[in-house]
Short mmCIF file of C-alpha atoms and ligand atoms in Angstrom, two decimals:
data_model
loop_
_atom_site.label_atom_id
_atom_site.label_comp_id
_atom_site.label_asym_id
_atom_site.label_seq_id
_atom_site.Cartn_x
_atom_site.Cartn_y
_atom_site.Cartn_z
CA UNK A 1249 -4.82 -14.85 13.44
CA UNK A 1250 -1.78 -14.87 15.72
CA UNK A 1251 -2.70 -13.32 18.79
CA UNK A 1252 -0.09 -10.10 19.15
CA UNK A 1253 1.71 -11.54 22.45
CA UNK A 1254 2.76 -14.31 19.36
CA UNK A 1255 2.79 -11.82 16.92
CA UNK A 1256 5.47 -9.05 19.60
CA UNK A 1257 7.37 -12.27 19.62
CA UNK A 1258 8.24 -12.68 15.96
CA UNK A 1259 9.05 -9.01 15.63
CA UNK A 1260 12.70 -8.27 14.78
CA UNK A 1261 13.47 -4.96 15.68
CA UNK A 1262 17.37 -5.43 15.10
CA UNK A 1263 16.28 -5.19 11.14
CA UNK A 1264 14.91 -2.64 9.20
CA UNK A 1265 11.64 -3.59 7.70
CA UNK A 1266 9.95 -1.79 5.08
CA UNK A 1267 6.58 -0.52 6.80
CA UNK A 1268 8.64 0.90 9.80
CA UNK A 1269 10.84 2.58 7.72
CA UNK A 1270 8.25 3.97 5.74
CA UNK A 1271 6.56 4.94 8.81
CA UNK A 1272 9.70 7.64 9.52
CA UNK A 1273 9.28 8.26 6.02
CA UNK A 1274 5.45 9.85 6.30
CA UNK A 1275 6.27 11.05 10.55
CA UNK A 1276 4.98 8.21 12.52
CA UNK A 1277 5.88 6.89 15.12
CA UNK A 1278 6.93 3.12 14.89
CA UNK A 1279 10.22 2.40 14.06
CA UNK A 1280 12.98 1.00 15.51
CA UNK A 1281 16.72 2.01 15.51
CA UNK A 1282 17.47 -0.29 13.07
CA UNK A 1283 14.41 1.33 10.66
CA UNK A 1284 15.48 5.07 11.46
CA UNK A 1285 19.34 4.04 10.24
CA UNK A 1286 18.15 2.20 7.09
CA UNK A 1287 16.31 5.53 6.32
CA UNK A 1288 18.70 8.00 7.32
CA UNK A 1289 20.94 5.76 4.99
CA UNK A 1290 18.49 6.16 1.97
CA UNK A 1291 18.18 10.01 2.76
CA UNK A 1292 21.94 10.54 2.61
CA UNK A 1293 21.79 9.54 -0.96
CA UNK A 1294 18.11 11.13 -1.76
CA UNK A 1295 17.75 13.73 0.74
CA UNK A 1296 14.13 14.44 -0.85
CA UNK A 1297 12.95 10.54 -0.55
CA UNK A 1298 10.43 10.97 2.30
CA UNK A 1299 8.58 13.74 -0.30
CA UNK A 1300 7.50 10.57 -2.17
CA UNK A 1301 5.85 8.61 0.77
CA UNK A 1302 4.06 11.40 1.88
CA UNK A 1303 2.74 12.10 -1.46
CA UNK A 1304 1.70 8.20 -2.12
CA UNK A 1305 -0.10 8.37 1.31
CA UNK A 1306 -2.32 11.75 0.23
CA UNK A 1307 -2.98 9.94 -2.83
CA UNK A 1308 -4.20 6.54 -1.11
CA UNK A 1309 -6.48 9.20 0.87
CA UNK A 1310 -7.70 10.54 -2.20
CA UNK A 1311 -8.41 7.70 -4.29
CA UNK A 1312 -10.18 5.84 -0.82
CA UNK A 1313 -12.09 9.29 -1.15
CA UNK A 1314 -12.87 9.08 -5.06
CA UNK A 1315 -13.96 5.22 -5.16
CA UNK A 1316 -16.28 5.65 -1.62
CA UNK A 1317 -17.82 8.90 -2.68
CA UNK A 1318 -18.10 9.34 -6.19
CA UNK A 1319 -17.66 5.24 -7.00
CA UNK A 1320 -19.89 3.95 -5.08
CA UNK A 1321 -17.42 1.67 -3.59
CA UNK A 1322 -18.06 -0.21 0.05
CA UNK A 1323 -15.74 -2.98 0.54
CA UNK A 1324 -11.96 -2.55 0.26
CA UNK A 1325 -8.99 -4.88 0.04
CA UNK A 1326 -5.93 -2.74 1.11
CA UNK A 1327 -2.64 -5.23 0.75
CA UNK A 1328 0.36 -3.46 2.11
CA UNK A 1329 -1.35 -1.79 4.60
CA UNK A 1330 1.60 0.10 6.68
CA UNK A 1331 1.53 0.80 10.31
CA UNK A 1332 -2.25 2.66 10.90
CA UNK A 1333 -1.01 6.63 10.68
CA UNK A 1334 -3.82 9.34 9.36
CA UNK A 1335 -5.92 8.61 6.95
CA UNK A 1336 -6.63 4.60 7.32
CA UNK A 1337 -8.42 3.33 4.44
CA UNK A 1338 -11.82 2.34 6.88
CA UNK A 1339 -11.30 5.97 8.57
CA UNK A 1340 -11.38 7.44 5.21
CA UNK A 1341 -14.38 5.29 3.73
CA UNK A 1342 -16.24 4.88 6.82
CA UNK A 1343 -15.99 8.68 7.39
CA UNK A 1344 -18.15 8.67 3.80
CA UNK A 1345 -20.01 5.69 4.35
CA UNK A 1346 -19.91 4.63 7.49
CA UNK A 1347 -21.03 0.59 6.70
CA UNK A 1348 -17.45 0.09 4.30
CA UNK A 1349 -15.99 -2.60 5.01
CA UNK A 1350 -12.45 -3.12 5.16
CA UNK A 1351 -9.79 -5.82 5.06
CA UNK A 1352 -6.10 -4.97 5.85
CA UNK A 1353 -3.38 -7.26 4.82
CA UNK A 1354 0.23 -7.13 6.09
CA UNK A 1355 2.86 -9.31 6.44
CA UNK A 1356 5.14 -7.28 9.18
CA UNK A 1357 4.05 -8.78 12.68
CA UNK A 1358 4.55 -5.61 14.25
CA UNK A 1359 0.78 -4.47 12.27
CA UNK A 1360 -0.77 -7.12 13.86
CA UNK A 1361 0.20 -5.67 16.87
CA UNK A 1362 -0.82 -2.18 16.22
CA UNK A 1363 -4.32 -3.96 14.45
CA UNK A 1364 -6.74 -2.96 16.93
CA UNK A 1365 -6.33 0.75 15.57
CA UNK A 1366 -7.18 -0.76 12.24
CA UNK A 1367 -10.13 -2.51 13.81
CA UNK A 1368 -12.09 0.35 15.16
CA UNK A 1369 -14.33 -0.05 12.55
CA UNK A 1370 -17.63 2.26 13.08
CA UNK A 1371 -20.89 -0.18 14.28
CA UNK A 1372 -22.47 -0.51 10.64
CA UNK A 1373 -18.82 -1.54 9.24
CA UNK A 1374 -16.73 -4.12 9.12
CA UNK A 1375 -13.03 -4.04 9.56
CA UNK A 1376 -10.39 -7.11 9.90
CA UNK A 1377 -6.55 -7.80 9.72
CA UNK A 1378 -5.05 -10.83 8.60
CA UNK A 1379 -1.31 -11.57 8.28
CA UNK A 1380 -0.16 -12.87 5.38
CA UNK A 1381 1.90 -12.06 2.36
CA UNK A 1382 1.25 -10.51 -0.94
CA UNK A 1383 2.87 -12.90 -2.32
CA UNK A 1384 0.31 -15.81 -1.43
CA UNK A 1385 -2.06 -14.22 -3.13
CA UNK A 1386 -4.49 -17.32 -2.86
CA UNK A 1387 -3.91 -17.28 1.02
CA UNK A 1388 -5.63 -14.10 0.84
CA UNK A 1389 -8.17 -14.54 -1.34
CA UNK A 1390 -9.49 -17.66 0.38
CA UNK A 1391 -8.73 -16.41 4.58
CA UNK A 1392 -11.93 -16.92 6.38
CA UNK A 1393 -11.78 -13.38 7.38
CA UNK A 1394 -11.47 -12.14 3.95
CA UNK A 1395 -14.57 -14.41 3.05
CA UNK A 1396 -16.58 -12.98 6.21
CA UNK A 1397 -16.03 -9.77 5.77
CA UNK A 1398 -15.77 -9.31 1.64
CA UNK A 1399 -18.78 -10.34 -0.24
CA UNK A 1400 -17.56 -11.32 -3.43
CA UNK A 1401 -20.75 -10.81 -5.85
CA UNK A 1402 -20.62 -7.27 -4.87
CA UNK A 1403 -17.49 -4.09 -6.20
CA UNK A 1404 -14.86 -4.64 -4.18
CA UNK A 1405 -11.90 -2.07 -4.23
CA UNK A 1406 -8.26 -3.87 -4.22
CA UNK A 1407 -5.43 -1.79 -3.30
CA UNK A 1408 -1.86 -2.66 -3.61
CA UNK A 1409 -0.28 1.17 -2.57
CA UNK A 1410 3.55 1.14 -2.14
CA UNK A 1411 3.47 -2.70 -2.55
CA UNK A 1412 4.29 -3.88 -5.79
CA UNK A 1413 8.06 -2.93 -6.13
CA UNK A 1414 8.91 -5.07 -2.61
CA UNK A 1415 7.84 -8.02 -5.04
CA UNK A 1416 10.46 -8.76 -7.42
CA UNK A 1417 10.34 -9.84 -10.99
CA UNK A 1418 11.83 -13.46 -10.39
CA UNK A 1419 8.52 -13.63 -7.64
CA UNK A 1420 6.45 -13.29 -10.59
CA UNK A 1421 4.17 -9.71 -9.46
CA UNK A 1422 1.96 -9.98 -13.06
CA UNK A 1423 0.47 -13.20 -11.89
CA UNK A 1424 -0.22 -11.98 -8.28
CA UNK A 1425 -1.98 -9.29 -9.82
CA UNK A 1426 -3.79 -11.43 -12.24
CA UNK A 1427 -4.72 -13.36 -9.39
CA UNK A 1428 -5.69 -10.85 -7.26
CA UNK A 1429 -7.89 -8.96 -9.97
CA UNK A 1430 -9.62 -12.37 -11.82
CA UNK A 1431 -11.35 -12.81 -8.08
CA UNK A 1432 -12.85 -9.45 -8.36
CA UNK A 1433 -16.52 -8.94 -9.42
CA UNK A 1434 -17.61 -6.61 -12.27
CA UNK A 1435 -17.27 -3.20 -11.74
CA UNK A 1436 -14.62 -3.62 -8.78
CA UNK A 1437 -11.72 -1.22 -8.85
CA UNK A 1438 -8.17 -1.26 -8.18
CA UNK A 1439 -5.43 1.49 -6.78
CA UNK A 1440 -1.75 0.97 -7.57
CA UNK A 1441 0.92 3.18 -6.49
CA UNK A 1442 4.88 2.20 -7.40
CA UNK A 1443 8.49 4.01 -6.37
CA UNK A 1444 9.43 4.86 -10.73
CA UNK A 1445 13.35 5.49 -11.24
CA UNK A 1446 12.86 7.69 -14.24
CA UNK A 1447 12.88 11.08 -13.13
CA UNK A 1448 16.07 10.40 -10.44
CA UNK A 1449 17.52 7.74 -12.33
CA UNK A 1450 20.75 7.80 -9.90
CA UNK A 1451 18.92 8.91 -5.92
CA UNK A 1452 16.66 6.20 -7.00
CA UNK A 1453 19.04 3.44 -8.07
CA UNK A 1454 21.54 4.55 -4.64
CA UNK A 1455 17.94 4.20 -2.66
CA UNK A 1456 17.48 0.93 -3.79
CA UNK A 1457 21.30 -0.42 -2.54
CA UNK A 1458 20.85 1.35 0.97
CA UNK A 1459 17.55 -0.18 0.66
CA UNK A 1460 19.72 -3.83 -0.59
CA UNK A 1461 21.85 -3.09 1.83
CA UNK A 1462 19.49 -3.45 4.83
CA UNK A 1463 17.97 -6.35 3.84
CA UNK A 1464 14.48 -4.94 1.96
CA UNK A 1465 14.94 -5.89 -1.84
CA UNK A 1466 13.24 -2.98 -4.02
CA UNK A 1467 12.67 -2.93 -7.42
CA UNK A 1468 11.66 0.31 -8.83
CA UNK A 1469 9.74 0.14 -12.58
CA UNK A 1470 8.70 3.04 -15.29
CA UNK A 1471 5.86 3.76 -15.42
CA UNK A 1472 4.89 2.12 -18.08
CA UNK A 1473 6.00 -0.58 -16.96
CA UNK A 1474 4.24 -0.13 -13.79
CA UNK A 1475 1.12 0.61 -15.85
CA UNK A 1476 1.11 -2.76 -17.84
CA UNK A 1477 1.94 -4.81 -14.30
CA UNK A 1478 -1.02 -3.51 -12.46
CA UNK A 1479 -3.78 -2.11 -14.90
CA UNK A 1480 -3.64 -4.56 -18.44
CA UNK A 1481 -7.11 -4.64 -19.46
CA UNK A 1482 -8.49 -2.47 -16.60
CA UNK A 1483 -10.19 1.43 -17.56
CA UNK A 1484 -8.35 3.97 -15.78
CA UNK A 1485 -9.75 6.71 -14.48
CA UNK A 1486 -8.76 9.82 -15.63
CA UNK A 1487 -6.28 10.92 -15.05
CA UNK A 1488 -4.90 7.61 -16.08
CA UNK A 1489 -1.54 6.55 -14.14
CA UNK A 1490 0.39 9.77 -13.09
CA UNK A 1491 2.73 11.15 -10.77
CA UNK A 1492 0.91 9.93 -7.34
CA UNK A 1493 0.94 14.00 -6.24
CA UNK A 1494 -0.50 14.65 -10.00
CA UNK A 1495 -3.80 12.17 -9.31
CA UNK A 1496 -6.39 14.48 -8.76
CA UNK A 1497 -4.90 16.88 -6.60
CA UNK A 1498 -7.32 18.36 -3.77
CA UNK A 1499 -5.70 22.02 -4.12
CA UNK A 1500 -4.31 23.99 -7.41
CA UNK A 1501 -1.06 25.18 -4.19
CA UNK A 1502 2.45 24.42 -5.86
CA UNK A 1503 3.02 20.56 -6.38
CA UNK A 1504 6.41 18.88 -5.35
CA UNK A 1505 9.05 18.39 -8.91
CA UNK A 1506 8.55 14.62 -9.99
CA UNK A 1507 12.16 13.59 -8.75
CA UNK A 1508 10.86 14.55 -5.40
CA UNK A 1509 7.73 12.37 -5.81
CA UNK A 1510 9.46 9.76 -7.93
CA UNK A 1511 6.10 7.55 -7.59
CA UNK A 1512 3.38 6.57 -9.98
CA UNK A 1513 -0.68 6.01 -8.91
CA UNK A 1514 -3.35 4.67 -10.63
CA UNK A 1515 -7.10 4.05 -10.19
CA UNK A 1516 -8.85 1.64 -12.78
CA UNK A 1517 -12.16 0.02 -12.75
CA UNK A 1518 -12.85 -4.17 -13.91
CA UNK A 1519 -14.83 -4.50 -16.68
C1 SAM F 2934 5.45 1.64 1.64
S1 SAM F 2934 4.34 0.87 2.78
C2 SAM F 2934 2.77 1.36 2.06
C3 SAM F 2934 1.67 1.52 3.09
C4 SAM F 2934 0.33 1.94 2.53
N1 SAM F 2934 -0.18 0.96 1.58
C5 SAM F 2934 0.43 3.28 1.85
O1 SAM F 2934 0.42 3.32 0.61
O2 SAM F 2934 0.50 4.30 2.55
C6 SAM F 2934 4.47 -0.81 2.25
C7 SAM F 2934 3.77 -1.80 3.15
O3 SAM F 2934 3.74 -3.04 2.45
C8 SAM F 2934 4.08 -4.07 3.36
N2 SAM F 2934 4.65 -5.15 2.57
C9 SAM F 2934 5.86 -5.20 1.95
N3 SAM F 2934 6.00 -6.36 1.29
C10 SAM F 2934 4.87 -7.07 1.52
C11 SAM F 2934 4.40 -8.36 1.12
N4 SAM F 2934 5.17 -9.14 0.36
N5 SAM F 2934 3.19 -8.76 1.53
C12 SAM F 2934 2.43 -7.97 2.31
N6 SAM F 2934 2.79 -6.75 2.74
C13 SAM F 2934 4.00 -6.30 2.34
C14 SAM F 2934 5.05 -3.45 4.33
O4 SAM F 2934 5.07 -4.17 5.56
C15 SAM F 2934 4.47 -2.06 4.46
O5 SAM F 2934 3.55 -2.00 5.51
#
């Protein structure tokens, strides 16, 4: 791991990049001018487009919630991590079970950077960050840190939340998957969320070309489609793959329209 005087140096802050812009998105704090214009851009064409981050990061909340306290679920693979905001998968999971242990994968520098919020891992846990790309899916598998802090005969949870449509079909996101799940041991689980165009077939196709436009290549899928990239030959559990704000909602309150949310979840268990 790059130590983050290496890591500040390799940040480019004169171009959007996708977890700072989704950080304005869900009200952080880290993003750059460059990020806040690339946003503001997307908003001018879907002026309801940071609903849908906020809802994918309640459900990433929730289903850390479901798998730690009703799943049984200790260890956690979270790919796509974004810039630590509220509800970190170890702060989640370690607030249930405090000896979860949790590896974060990213591959925008400026994480590393921010990694030693992701690292405050409570005494009986584990926590670790590694930089690398989703699209290396061995790289991940076989980092030393993944293998010291993942023990692979025991249910480990794999997320990929807000991930899978910044990998494009010509990258081949099927086999990643494949990949990703084959190394999982029985009764491991994994939680998929993905940006759907069907309910705002046009604010969803002009997101995608400010998105183009700034240099982050998106590619929104249906949600079936969604469903047979990430969960073929997995058991979902109920609800099955929904509207990320429809996946077991906390509170019965007024739920936002799904062209405000325009993003499917999922949570499905390995046989
Ligand atoms: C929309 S954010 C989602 C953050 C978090 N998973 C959540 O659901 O709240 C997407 C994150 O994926 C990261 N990302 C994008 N493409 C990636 C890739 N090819 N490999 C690893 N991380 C990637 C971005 O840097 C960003 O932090």
């Amino acid at each position: 791991m790059a130590g983050s005087r290496d890591a500040a140096r390799e940040i480019d802050t004169s171009r959007p990049h996708s977890a700072r812009v989704y950080d304005y998105f869900i009200g952080g704090k880290n993003h750059f001018e460059a990020d806040r214009e690339a946003a503001r851009d997307v908003l001018a064409v879907l002026p309801t487009g940071n609903i849908g981050p906020r809802e994918n990061r309640a459900f990433l909340g929730r289903a850390v919630r479901y798998l730690t306290a009703e799943a049984g679920i200790r260890q956690f693979l979270d790919i796509g991590t974004g810039l630590p905001t509220t509800n970190n998968v170890h702060e989640v999971a370690q607030g249930i079970a405090p000896s979860s242990r949790i590896v974060y994968v990213d591959n925008d520098p400026l994480v590393l950077v921010h990694a030693r919020a992701l690292l405050t891992s409570a005494p009986e846990g584990r926590t670790a960050y590694i930089e690398e790309d989703l699209r290396n899916p061995e790289a991940i598998l076989s980092h030393p840190a993944t293998r010291e802090v993942l023990d692979f005969t025991r249910p480990v949870a794999l997320i990929v939340a807000g991930v899978l449509h910044f990998v494009v079909d010509a990258e081949e996101p099927a086999r990643i998957v494949a990949t990703l799940v084959d190394a999982l041991p029985p009764g491991s689980y994994l939680v998929a969320s993905h940006i759907t165009p069907e309910h705002s077939p046009k604010g969803t196709a002009a997101a995608q070309k400010s998105f183009r436009n700034a240099g982050i290549p998106v590619q929104p899928r249906e949600s079936d489609e969604f469903a047979r990239l990430a969960f073929s030959g997995l058991d979902l559990v109920p609800p099955g793959v929904v509207l990320v704000s429809e996946w077991r909602p906390g509170h019965a309150g007024p739920r936002p329209t799904p062209a405000e949310v325009g993003c499917y979840g999922g949570v499905a268990r390995t046989a």
